[in-house]
Amino acid sequence: GVQTCALPILAITAASMVLLLCGEQARAAQAAAQVLELTSQRELRGSHARALYTSAMVNANAASPDTKRAHGQFVESLTLAGKLGMLPLVAQCHQGFGLLLKRMQRAEEAEVHLEKAAKLFQSMVMPMDWHRASAHAHPTGASAGRQAESND
C-alpha cells in the first residue's frame, strides 16, 4: 500500500540531499529525478512536494545551476506544500527560493522569501533554521536575533 512505498521514497529523498551536501551533484540529481517520477506515478502529493523541493535544491546548487528549472520547482513545491499545510516545507522552500533569487541578483525578491522563511521557522520554534534564514535575510542583523534569544 501507500505506507510500504513511502519509506523507500523518503530514503531516496534523504539520500539525494546527502549526496548534494557531499558534492555528488550527478548522483543527487539522479536520485531526485527518481523520487519525482515515483511520487508523480503514485500520486503521493506530500512526498511529491518534498521531491520537488529536493530537485529544486539539486538544480539550484549544481556546479552549473539550472536556475530556470530550480525556480519552477521551488514555485511548484511551495504551492503544493502550502495547499497541504506542510509548513516546515513551505519555510524550507522560501529559504531555498530566496537563496536562489539572491544568486540570480534579484535581491528584493530574495529578501521577501528569506523573511517569510525566517518568520515561519521562528513561529514553528525551529531556532537553528530561523537563525540561518535570518542571517541570509539580514547578514548584519543576525547577531541581534541571537542576542534577544539569549535573554529569554
PDB file of N, CA, C and O in Angstrom, residues 31-95:
ATOM      1  N   ALA A  31      18.997  10.677  -8.090  1.00  0.00           N
ATOM      2  CA  ALA A  31      18.082  10.267  -7.016  1.00  0.00           C
ATOM      3  C   ALA A  31      16.854  11.176  -6.977  1.00  0.00           C
ATOM      4  O   ALA A  31      15.725  10.701  -6.817  1.00  0.00           O
ATOM      5  N   ALA A  32      17.064  12.487  -7.142  1.00  0.00           N
ATOM      6  CA  ALA A  32      15.939  13.434  -7.132  1.00  0.00           C
ATOM      7  C   ALA A  32      14.973  13.140  -8.283  1.00  0.00           C
ATOM      8  O   ALA A  32      13.750  13.171  -8.102  1.00  0.00           O
ATOM      9  N   ALA A  33      15.502  12.844  -9.444  1.00  0.00           N
ATOM     10  CA  ALA A  33      14.661  12.531 -10.607  1.00  0.00           C
ATOM     11  C   ALA A  33      13.859  11.249 -10.368  1.00  0.00           C
ATOM     12  O   ALA A  33      12.678  11.163 -10.727  1.00  0.00           O
ATOM     13  N   GLN A  34      14.497  10.270  -9.722  1.00  0.00           N
ATOM     14  CA  GLN A  34      13.822   9.015  -9.421  1.00  0.00           C
ATOM     15  C   GLN A  34      12.646   9.250  -8.476  1.00  0.00           C
ATOM     16  O   GLN A  34      11.552   8.731  -8.682  1.00  0.00           O
ATOM     17  N   VAL A  35      12.860  10.068  -7.452  1.00  0.00           N
ATOM     18  CA  VAL A  35      11.801  10.358  -6.485  1.00  0.00           C
ATOM     19  C   VAL A  35      10.667  11.146  -7.140  1.00  0.00           C
ATOM     20  O   VAL A  35       9.494  10.877  -6.892  1.00  0.00           O
ATOM     21  N   LEU A  36      11.010  12.115  -7.984  1.00  0.00           N
ATOM     22  CA  LEU A  36       9.971  12.877  -8.688  1.00  0.00           C
ATOM     23  C   LEU A  36       9.080  11.950  -9.509  1.00  0.00           C
ATOM     24  O   LEU A  36       7.856  12.077  -9.499  1.00  0.00           O
ATOM     25  N   GLU A  37       9.696  11.023 -10.199  1.00  0.00           N
ATOM     26  CA  GLU A  37       8.945  10.088 -11.028  1.00  0.00           C
ATOM     27  C   GLU A  37       8.048   9.181 -10.177  1.00  0.00           C
ATOM     28  O   GLU A  37       6.863   9.007 -10.467  1.00  0.00           O
ATOM     29  N   LEU A  38       8.614   8.627  -9.105  1.00  0.00           N
ATOM     30  CA  LEU A  38       7.845   7.727  -8.234  1.00  0.00           C
ATOM     31  C   LEU A  38       6.661   8.433  -7.585  1.00  0.00           C
ATOM     32  O   LEU A  38       5.549   7.901  -7.551  1.00  0.00           O
ATOM     33  N   THR A  39       6.895   9.627  -7.055  1.00  0.00           N
ATOM     34  CA  THR A  39       5.812  10.333  -6.348  1.00  0.00           C
ATOM     35  C   THR A  39       4.737  10.796  -7.317  1.00  0.00           C
ATOM     36  O   THR A  39       3.556  10.848  -6.958  1.00  0.00           O
ATOM     37  N   SER A  40       5.124  11.111  -8.527  1.00  0.00           N
ATOM     38  CA  SER A  40       4.154  11.520  -9.538  1.00  0.00           C
ATOM     39  C   SER A  40       3.303  10.325  -9.962  1.00  0.00           C
ATOM     40  O   SER A  40       2.079  10.419 -10.029  1.00  0.00           O
ATOM     41  N   GLN A  41       3.950   9.198 -10.217  1.00  0.00           N
ATOM     42  CA  GLN A  41       3.242   7.982 -10.637  1.00  0.00           C
ATOM     43  C   GLN A  41       2.257   7.514  -9.575  1.00  0.00           C
ATOM     44  O   GLN A  41       1.155   7.091  -9.887  1.00  0.00           O
ATOM     45  N   ARG A  42       2.676   7.588  -8.330  1.00  0.00           N
ATOM     46  CA  ARG A  42       1.855   7.050  -7.231  1.00  0.00           C
ATOM     47  C   ARG A  42       0.937   8.097  -6.616  1.00  0.00           C
ATOM     48  O   ARG A  42       0.251   7.804  -5.645  1.00  0.00           O
ATOM     49  N   GLU A  43       0.956   9.293  -7.179  1.00  0.00           N
ATOM     50  CA  GLU A  43       0.104  10.385  -6.713  1.00  0.00           C
ATOM     51  C   GLU A  43       0.228  10.629  -5.214  1.00  0.00           C
ATOM     52  O   GLU A  43      -0.762  10.797  -4.506  1.00  0.00           O
ATOM     53  N   LEU A  44       1.464  10.661  -4.741  1.00  0.00           N
ATOM     54  CA  LEU A  44       1.762  10.941  -3.339  1.00  0.00           C
ATOM     55  C   LEU A  44       2.073  12.434  -3.224  1.00  0.00           C
ATOM     56  O   LEU A  44       3.216  12.857  -3.350  1.00  0.00           O
ATOM     57  N   ARG A  45       1.050  13.238  -3.020  1.00  0.00           N
ATOM     58  CA  ARG A  45       1.185  14.689  -3.115  1.00  0.00           C
ATOM     59  C   ARG A  45       2.182  15.277  -2.113  1.00  0.00           C
ATOM     60  O   ARG A  45       2.977  16.132  -2.476  1.00  0.00           O
ATOM     61  N   GLY A  46       2.138  14.850  -0.863  1.00  0.00           N
ATOM     62  CA  GLY A  46       3.077  15.366   0.134  1.00  0.00           C
ATOM     63  C   GLY A  46       4.512  14.991  -0.202  1.00  0.00           C
ATOM     64  O   GLY A  46       5.414  15.831  -0.155  1.00  0.00           O
ATOM     65  N   SER A  47       4.708  13.743  -0.560  1.00  0.00           N
ATOM     66  CA  SER A  47       6.046  13.292  -0.947  1.00  0.00           C
ATOM     67  C   SER A  47       6.490  13.972  -2.238  1.00  0.00           C
ATOM     68  O   SER A  47       7.675  14.256  -2.421  1.00  0.00           O
ATOM     69  N   HIS A  48       5.537  14.257  -3.121  1.00  0.00           N
ATOM     70  CA  HIS A  48       5.871  14.933  -4.371  1.00  0.00           C
ATOM     71  C   HIS A  48       6.313  16.379  -4.096  1.00  0.00           C
ATOM     72  O   HIS A  48       7.262  16.860  -4.724  1.00  0.00           O
ATOM     73  N   ALA A  49       5.649  17.037  -3.160  1.00  0.00           N
ATOM     74  CA  ALA A  49       6.057  18.400  -2.783  1.00  0.00           C
ATOM     75  C   ALA A  49       7.493  18.388  -2.258  1.00  0.00           C
ATOM     76  O   ALA A  49       8.310  19.235  -2.620  1.00  0.00           O
ATOM     77  N   ARG A  50       7.816  17.400  -1.425  1.00  0.00           N
ATOM     78  CA  ARG A  50       9.172  17.266  -0.878  1.00  0.00           C
ATOM     79  C   ARG A  50      10.155  16.938  -2.005  1.00  0.00           C
ATOM     80  O   ARG A  50      11.266  17.457  -2.047  1.00  0.00           O
ATOM     81  N   ALA A  51       9.751  16.072  -2.934  1.00  0.00           N
ATOM     82  CA  ALA A  51      10.622  15.706  -4.058  1.00  0.00           C
ATOM     83  C   ALA A  51      10.906  16.912  -4.955  1.00  0.00           C
ATOM     84  O   ALA A  51      12.031  17.089  -5.437  1.00  0.00           O
ATOM     85  N   LEU A  52       9.902  17.751  -5.169  1.00  0.00           N
ATOM     86  CA  LEU A  52      10.105  18.975  -5.962  1.00  0.00           C
ATOM     87  C   LEU A  52      11.106  19.892  -5.285  1.00  0.00           C
ATOM     88  O   LEU A  52      11.986  20.465  -5.937  1.00  0.00           O
ATOM     89  N   TYR A  53      10.981  20.039  -3.964  1.00  0.00           N
ATOM     90  CA  TYR A  53      11.926  20.860  -3.202  1.00  0.00           C
ATOM     91  C   TYR A  53      13.343  20.299  -3.329  1.00  0.00           C
ATOM     92  O   TYR A  53      14.287  21.028  -3.595  1.00  0.00           O
ATOM     93  N   THR A  54      13.471  18.990  -3.165  1.00  0.00           N
ATOM     94  CA  THR A  54      14.779  18.346  -3.246  1.00  0.00           C
ATOM     95  C   THR A  54      15.388  18.550  -4.629  1.00  0.00           C
ATOM     96  O   THR A  54      16.566  18.906  -4.759  1.00  0.00           O
ATOM     97  N   SER A  55      14.596  18.344  -5.664  1.00  0.00           N
ATOM     98  CA  SER A  55      15.084  18.536  -7.023  1.00  0.00           C
ATOM     99  C   SER A  55      15.461  19.996  -7.267  1.00  0.00           C
ATOM    100  O   SER A  55      16.475  20.292  -7.919  1.00  0.00           O
ATOM    101  N   ALA A  56      14.670  20.922  -6.736  1.00  0.00           N
ATOM    102  CA  ALA A  56      14.990  22.350  -6.869  1.00  0.00           C
ATOM    103  C   ALA A  56      16.324  22.664  -6.202  1.00  0.00           C
ATOM    104  O   ALA A  56      17.150  23.412  -6.752  1.00  0.00           O
ATOM    105  N   MET A  57      16.549  22.088  -5.028  1.00  0.00           N
ATOM    106  CA  MET A  57      17.820  22.311  -4.328  1.00  0.00           C
ATOM    107  C   MET A  57      18.992  21.758  -5.134  1.00  0.00           C
ATOM    108  O   MET A  57      20.040  22.395  -5.237  1.00  0.00           O
ATOM    109  N   VAL A  58      18.807  20.588  -5.711  1.00  0.00           N
ATOM    110  CA  VAL A  58      19.856  19.980  -6.534  1.00  0.00           C
ATOM    111  C   VAL A  58      20.134  20.863  -7.751  1.00  0.00           C
ATOM    112  O   VAL A  58      21.289  21.166  -8.062  1.00  0.00           O
ATOM    113  N   ASN A  59      19.082  21.298  -8.423  1.00  0.00           N
ATOM    114  CA  ASN A  59      19.252  22.145  -9.604  1.00  0.00           C
ATOM    115  C   ASN A  59      19.839  23.511  -9.264  1.00  0.00           C
ATOM    116  O   ASN A  59      20.631  24.051 -10.028  1.00  0.00           O
ATOM    117  N   ALA A  60      19.469  24.059  -8.129  1.00  0.00           N
ATOM    118  CA  ALA A  60      19.959  25.381  -7.731  1.00  0.00           C
ATOM    119  C   ALA A  60      21.415  25.348  -7.288  1.00  0.00           C
ATOM    120  O   ALA A  60      22.136  26.341  -7.413  1.00  0.00           O
ATOM    121  N   ASN A  61      21.857  24.209  -6.767  1.00  0.00           N
ATOM    122  CA  ASN A  61      23.201  24.120  -6.196  1.00  0.00           C
ATOM    123  C   ASN A  61      24.178  23.307  -7.023  1.00  0.00           C
ATOM    124  O   ASN A  61      25.262  22.971  -6.554  1.00  0.00           O
ATOM    125  N   ALA A  62      23.813  23.018  -8.245  1.00  0.00           N
ATOM    126  CA  ALA A  62      24.708  22.275  -9.138  1.00  0.00           C
ATOM    127  C   ALA A  62      25.899  23.149  -9.523  1.00  0.00           C
ATOM    128  O   ALA A  62      25.847  24.375  -9.405  1.00  0.00           O
ATOM    129  N   ALA A  63      26.955  22.513  -9.982  1.00  0.00           N
ATOM    130  CA  ALA A  63      28.143  23.253 -10.426  1.00  0.00           C
ATOM    131  C   ALA A  63      27.755  24.270 -11.508  1.00  0.00           C
ATOM    132  O   ALA A  63      28.232  25.402 -11.507  1.00  0.00           O
ATOM    133  N   SER A  64      26.874  23.862 -12.406  1.00  0.00           N
ATOM    134  CA  SER A  64      26.285  24.771 -13.399  1.00  0.00           C
ATOM    135  C   SER A  64      24.785  24.792 -13.112  1.00  0.00           C
ATOM    136  O   SER A  64      24.032  23.981 -13.657  1.00  0.00           O
ATOM    137  N   PRO A  65      24.338  25.680 -12.220  1.00  0.00           N
ATOM    138  CA  PRO A  65      22.936  25.666 -11.784  1.00  0.00           C
ATOM    139  C   PRO A  65      21.944  25.839 -12.929  1.00  0.00           C
ATOM    140  O   PRO A  65      22.165  26.625 -13.846  1.00  0.00           O
ATOM    141  N   ASP A  66      20.874  25.086 -12.862  1.00  0.00           N
ATOM    142  CA  ASP A  66      19.764  25.235 -13.792  1.00  0.00           C
ATOM    143  C   ASP A  66      18.740  26.102 -13.067  1.00  0.00           C
ATOM    144  O   ASP A  66      17.779  25.603 -12.467  1.00  0.00           O
ATOM    145  N   THR A  67      18.973  27.418 -13.086  1.00  0.00           N
ATOM    146  CA  THR A  67      18.162  28.341 -12.288  1.00  0.00           C
ATOM    147  C   THR A  67      16.708  28.382 -12.744  1.00  0.00           C
ATOM    148  O   THR A  67      15.816  28.496 -11.908  1.00  0.00           O
ATOM    149  N   LYS A  68      16.468  28.264 -14.032  1.00  0.00           N
ATOM    150  CA  LYS A  68      15.094  28.300 -14.536  1.00  0.00           C
ATOM    151  C   LYS A  68      14.304  27.097 -14.017  1.00  0.00           C
ATOM    152  O   LYS A  68      13.180  27.239 -13.533  1.00  0.00           O
ATOM    153  N   ARG A  69      14.911  25.935 -14.100  1.00  0.00           N
ATOM    154  CA  ARG A  69      14.243  24.719 -13.621  1.00  0.00           C
ATOM    155  C   ARG A  69      14.059  24.763 -12.108  1.00  0.00           C
ATOM    156  O   ARG A  69      12.988  24.429 -11.588  1.00  0.00           O
ATOM    157  N   ALA A  70      15.113  25.168 -11.383  1.00  0.00           N
ATOM    158  CA  ALA A  70      15.027  25.269  -9.924  1.00  0.00           C
ATOM    159  C   ALA A  70      13.929  26.251  -9.525  1.00  0.00           C
ATOM    160  O   ALA A  70      13.144  25.980  -8.611  1.00  0.00           O
ATOM    161  N   HIS A  71      13.867  27.389 -10.212  1.00  0.00           N
ATOM    162  CA  HIS A  71      12.849  28.404  -9.944  1.00  0.00           C
ATOM    163  C   HIS A  71      11.450  27.791 -10.054  1.00  0.00           C
ATOM    164  O   HIS A  71      10.615  27.926  -9.151  1.00  0.00           O
ATOM    165  N   GLY A  72      11.185  27.105 -11.161  1.00  0.00           N
ATOM    166  CA  GLY A  72       9.883  26.476 -11.377  1.00  0.00           C
ATOM    167  C   GLY A  72       9.558  25.425 -10.328  1.00  0.00           C
ATOM    168  O   GLY A  72       8.417  25.336  -9.853  1.00  0.00           O
ATOM    169  N   GLN A  73      10.563  24.645  -9.941  1.00  0.00           N
ATOM    170  CA  GLN A  73      10.335  23.596  -8.946  1.00  0.00           C
ATOM    171  C   GLN A  73      10.095  24.176  -7.555  1.00  0.00           C
ATOM    172  O   GLN A  73       9.264  23.659  -6.798  1.00  0.00           O
ATOM    173  N   PHE A  74      10.803  25.245  -7.204  1.00  0.00           N
ATOM    174  CA  PHE A  74      10.540  25.898  -5.913  1.00  0.00           C
ATOM    175  C   PHE A  74       9.110  26.427  -5.872  1.00  0.00           C
ATOM    176  O   PHE A  74       8.400  26.241  -4.879  1.00  0.00           O
ATOM    177  N   VAL A  75       8.675  27.072  -6.955  1.00  0.00           N
ATOM    178  CA  VAL A  75       7.316  27.618  -7.003  1.00  0.00           C
ATOM    179  C   VAL A  75       6.289  26.495  -6.888  1.00  0.00           C
ATOM    180  O   VAL A  75       5.331  26.583  -6.103  1.00  0.00           O
ATOM    181  N   GLU A  76       6.489  25.415  -7.632  1.00  0.00           N
ATOM    182  CA  GLU A  76       5.554  24.293  -7.609  1.00  0.00           C
ATOM    183  C   GLU A  76       5.526  23.617  -6.235  1.00  0.00           C
ATOM    184  O   GLU A  76       4.457  23.306  -5.705  1.00  0.00           O
ATOM    185  N   SER A  77       6.689  23.417  -5.643  1.00  0.00           N
ATOM    186  CA  SER A  77       6.765  22.805  -4.316  1.00  0.00           C
ATOM    187  C   SER A  77       6.116  23.698  -3.267  1.00  0.00           C
ATOM    188  O   SER A  77       5.360  23.227  -2.414  1.00  0.00           O
ATOM    189  N   LEU A  78       6.404  24.977  -3.336  1.00  0.00           N
ATOM    190  CA  LEU A  78       5.847  25.950  -2.395  1.00  0.00           C
ATOM    191  C   LEU A  78       4.316  25.969  -2.484  1.00  0.00           C
ATOM    192  O   LEU A  78       3.625  25.954  -1.464  1.00  0.00           O
ATOM    193  N   THR A  79       3.792  25.962  -3.689  1.00  0.00           N
ATOM    194  CA  THR A  79       2.343  25.970  -3.899  1.00  0.00           C
ATOM    195  C   THR A  79       1.700  24.704  -3.341  1.00  0.00           C
ATOM    196  O   THR A  79       0.710  24.777  -2.592  1.00  0.00           O
ATOM    197  N   LEU A  80       2.264  23.550  -3.680  1.00  0.00           N
ATOM    198  CA  LEU A  80       1.706  22.280  -3.220  1.00  0.00           C
ATOM    199  C   LEU A  80       1.834  22.127  -1.707  1.00  0.00           C
ATOM    200  O   LEU A  80       0.876  21.741  -1.030  1.00  0.00           O
ATOM    201  N   ALA A  81       2.996  22.447  -1.171  1.00  0.00           N
ATOM    202  CA  ALA A  81       3.198  22.350   0.281  1.00  0.00           C
ATOM    203  C   ALA A  81       2.236  23.277   1.022  1.00  0.00           C
ATOM    204  O   ALA A  81       1.699  22.916   2.075  1.00  0.00           O
ATOM    205  N   GLY A  82       2.001  24.457   0.478  1.00  0.00           N
ATOM    206  CA  GLY A  82       1.055  25.396   1.084  1.00  0.00           C
ATOM    207  C   GLY A  82      -0.353  24.835   1.099  1.00  0.00           C
ATOM    208  O   GLY A  82      -1.057  24.912   2.111  1.00  0.00           O
ATOM    209  N   LYS A  83      -0.782  24.236  -0.031  1.00  0.00           N
ATOM    210  CA  LYS A  83      -2.118  23.641  -0.118  1.00  0.00           C
ATOM    211  C   LYS A  83      -2.292  22.499   0.881  1.00  0.00           C
ATOM    212  O   LYS A  83      -3.378  22.272   1.398  1.00  0.00           O
ATOM    213  N   LEU A  84      -1.195  21.778   1.121  1.00  0.00           N
ATOM    214  CA  LEU A  84      -1.256  20.608   2.007  1.00  0.00           C
ATOM    215  C   LEU A  84      -0.979  20.957   3.470  1.00  0.00           C
ATOM    216  O   LEU A  84      -1.018  20.085   4.338  1.00  0.00           O
ATOM    217  N   GLY A  85      -0.674  22.222   3.743  1.00  0.00           N
ATOM    218  CA  GLY A  85      -0.403  22.644   5.117  1.00  0.00           C
ATOM    219  C   GLY A  85       0.927  22.146   5.666  1.00  0.00           C
ATOM    220  O   GLY A  85       1.083  21.981   6.869  1.00  0.00           O
ATOM    221  N   MET A  86       1.894  21.921   4.793  1.00  0.00           N
ATOM    222  CA  MET A  86       3.215  21.419   5.204  1.00  0.00           C
ATOM    223  C   MET A  86       4.132  22.614   5.516  1.00  0.00           C
ATOM    224  O   MET A  86       5.019  22.958   4.734  1.00  0.00           O
ATOM    225  N   LEU A  87       3.882  23.259   6.674  1.00  0.00           N
ATOM    226  CA  LEU A  87       4.582  24.500   6.991  1.00  0.00           C
ATOM    227  C   LEU A  87       6.100  24.393   7.051  1.00  0.00           C
ATOM    228  O   LEU A  87       6.786  25.293   6.560  1.00  0.00           O
ATOM    229  N   PRO A  88       6.679  23.341   7.626  1.00  0.00           N
ATOM    230  CA  PRO A  88       8.147  23.266   7.597  1.00  0.00           C
ATOM    231  C   PRO A  88       8.690  23.256   6.167  1.00  0.00           C
ATOM    232  O   PRO A  88       9.681  23.917   5.869  1.00  0.00           O
ATOM    233  N   LEU A  89       8.012  22.547   5.267  1.00  0.00           N
ATOM    234  CA  LEU A  89       8.447  22.519   3.870  1.00  0.00           C
ATOM    235  C   LEU A  89       8.224  23.871   3.204  1.00  0.00           C
ATOM    236  O   LEU A  89       9.061  24.322   2.423  1.00  0.00           O
ATOM    237  N   VAL A  90       7.134  24.538   3.524  1.00  0.00           N
ATOM    238  CA  VAL A  90       6.887  25.882   2.992  1.00  0.00           C
ATOM    239  C   VAL A  90       8.051  26.796   3.385  1.00  0.00           C
ATOM    240  O   VAL A  90       8.580  27.530   2.549  1.00  0.00           O
ATOM    241  N   ALA A  91       8.454  26.728   4.649  1.00  0.00           N
ATOM    242  CA  ALA A  91       9.570  27.565   5.127  1.00  0.00           C
ATOM    243  C   ALA A  91      10.866  27.209   4.402  1.00  0.00           C
ATOM    244  O   ALA A  91      11.616  28.096   3.979  1.00  0.00           O
ATOM    245  N   GLN A  92      11.129  25.922   4.243  1.00  0.00           N
ATOM    246  CA  GLN A  92      12.341  25.497   3.539  1.00  0.00           C
ATOM    247  C   GLN A  92      12.320  25.955   2.085  1.00  0.00           C
ATOM    248  O   GLN A  92      13.353  26.369   1.547  1.00  0.00           O
ATOM    249  N   CYS A  93      11.151  25.902   1.449  1.00  0.00           N
ATOM    250  CA  CYS A  93      11.027  26.371   0.064  1.00  0.00           C
ATOM    251  C   CYS A  93      11.318  27.865  -0.027  1.00  0.00           C
ATOM    252  O   CYS A  93      12.043  28.304  -0.923  1.00  0.00           O
ATOM    253  N   HIS A  94      10.745  28.639   0.894  1.00  0.00           N
ATOM    254  CA  HIS A  94      11.006  30.076   0.887  1.00  0.00           C
ATOM    255  C   HIS A  94      12.503  30.350   1.054  1.00  0.00           C
ATOM    256  O   HIS A  94      13.063  31.200   0.373  1.00  0.00           O
ATOM    257  N   GLN A  95      13.151  29.597   1.949  1.00  0.00           N
ATOM    258  CA  GLN A  95      14.578  29.810   2.169  1.00  0.00           C
ATOM    259  C   GLN A  95      15.393  29.438   0.930  1.00  0.00           C
ATOM    260  O   GLN A  95      16.230  30.216   0.472  1.00  0.00           O
TER     261      GLN A  95
END
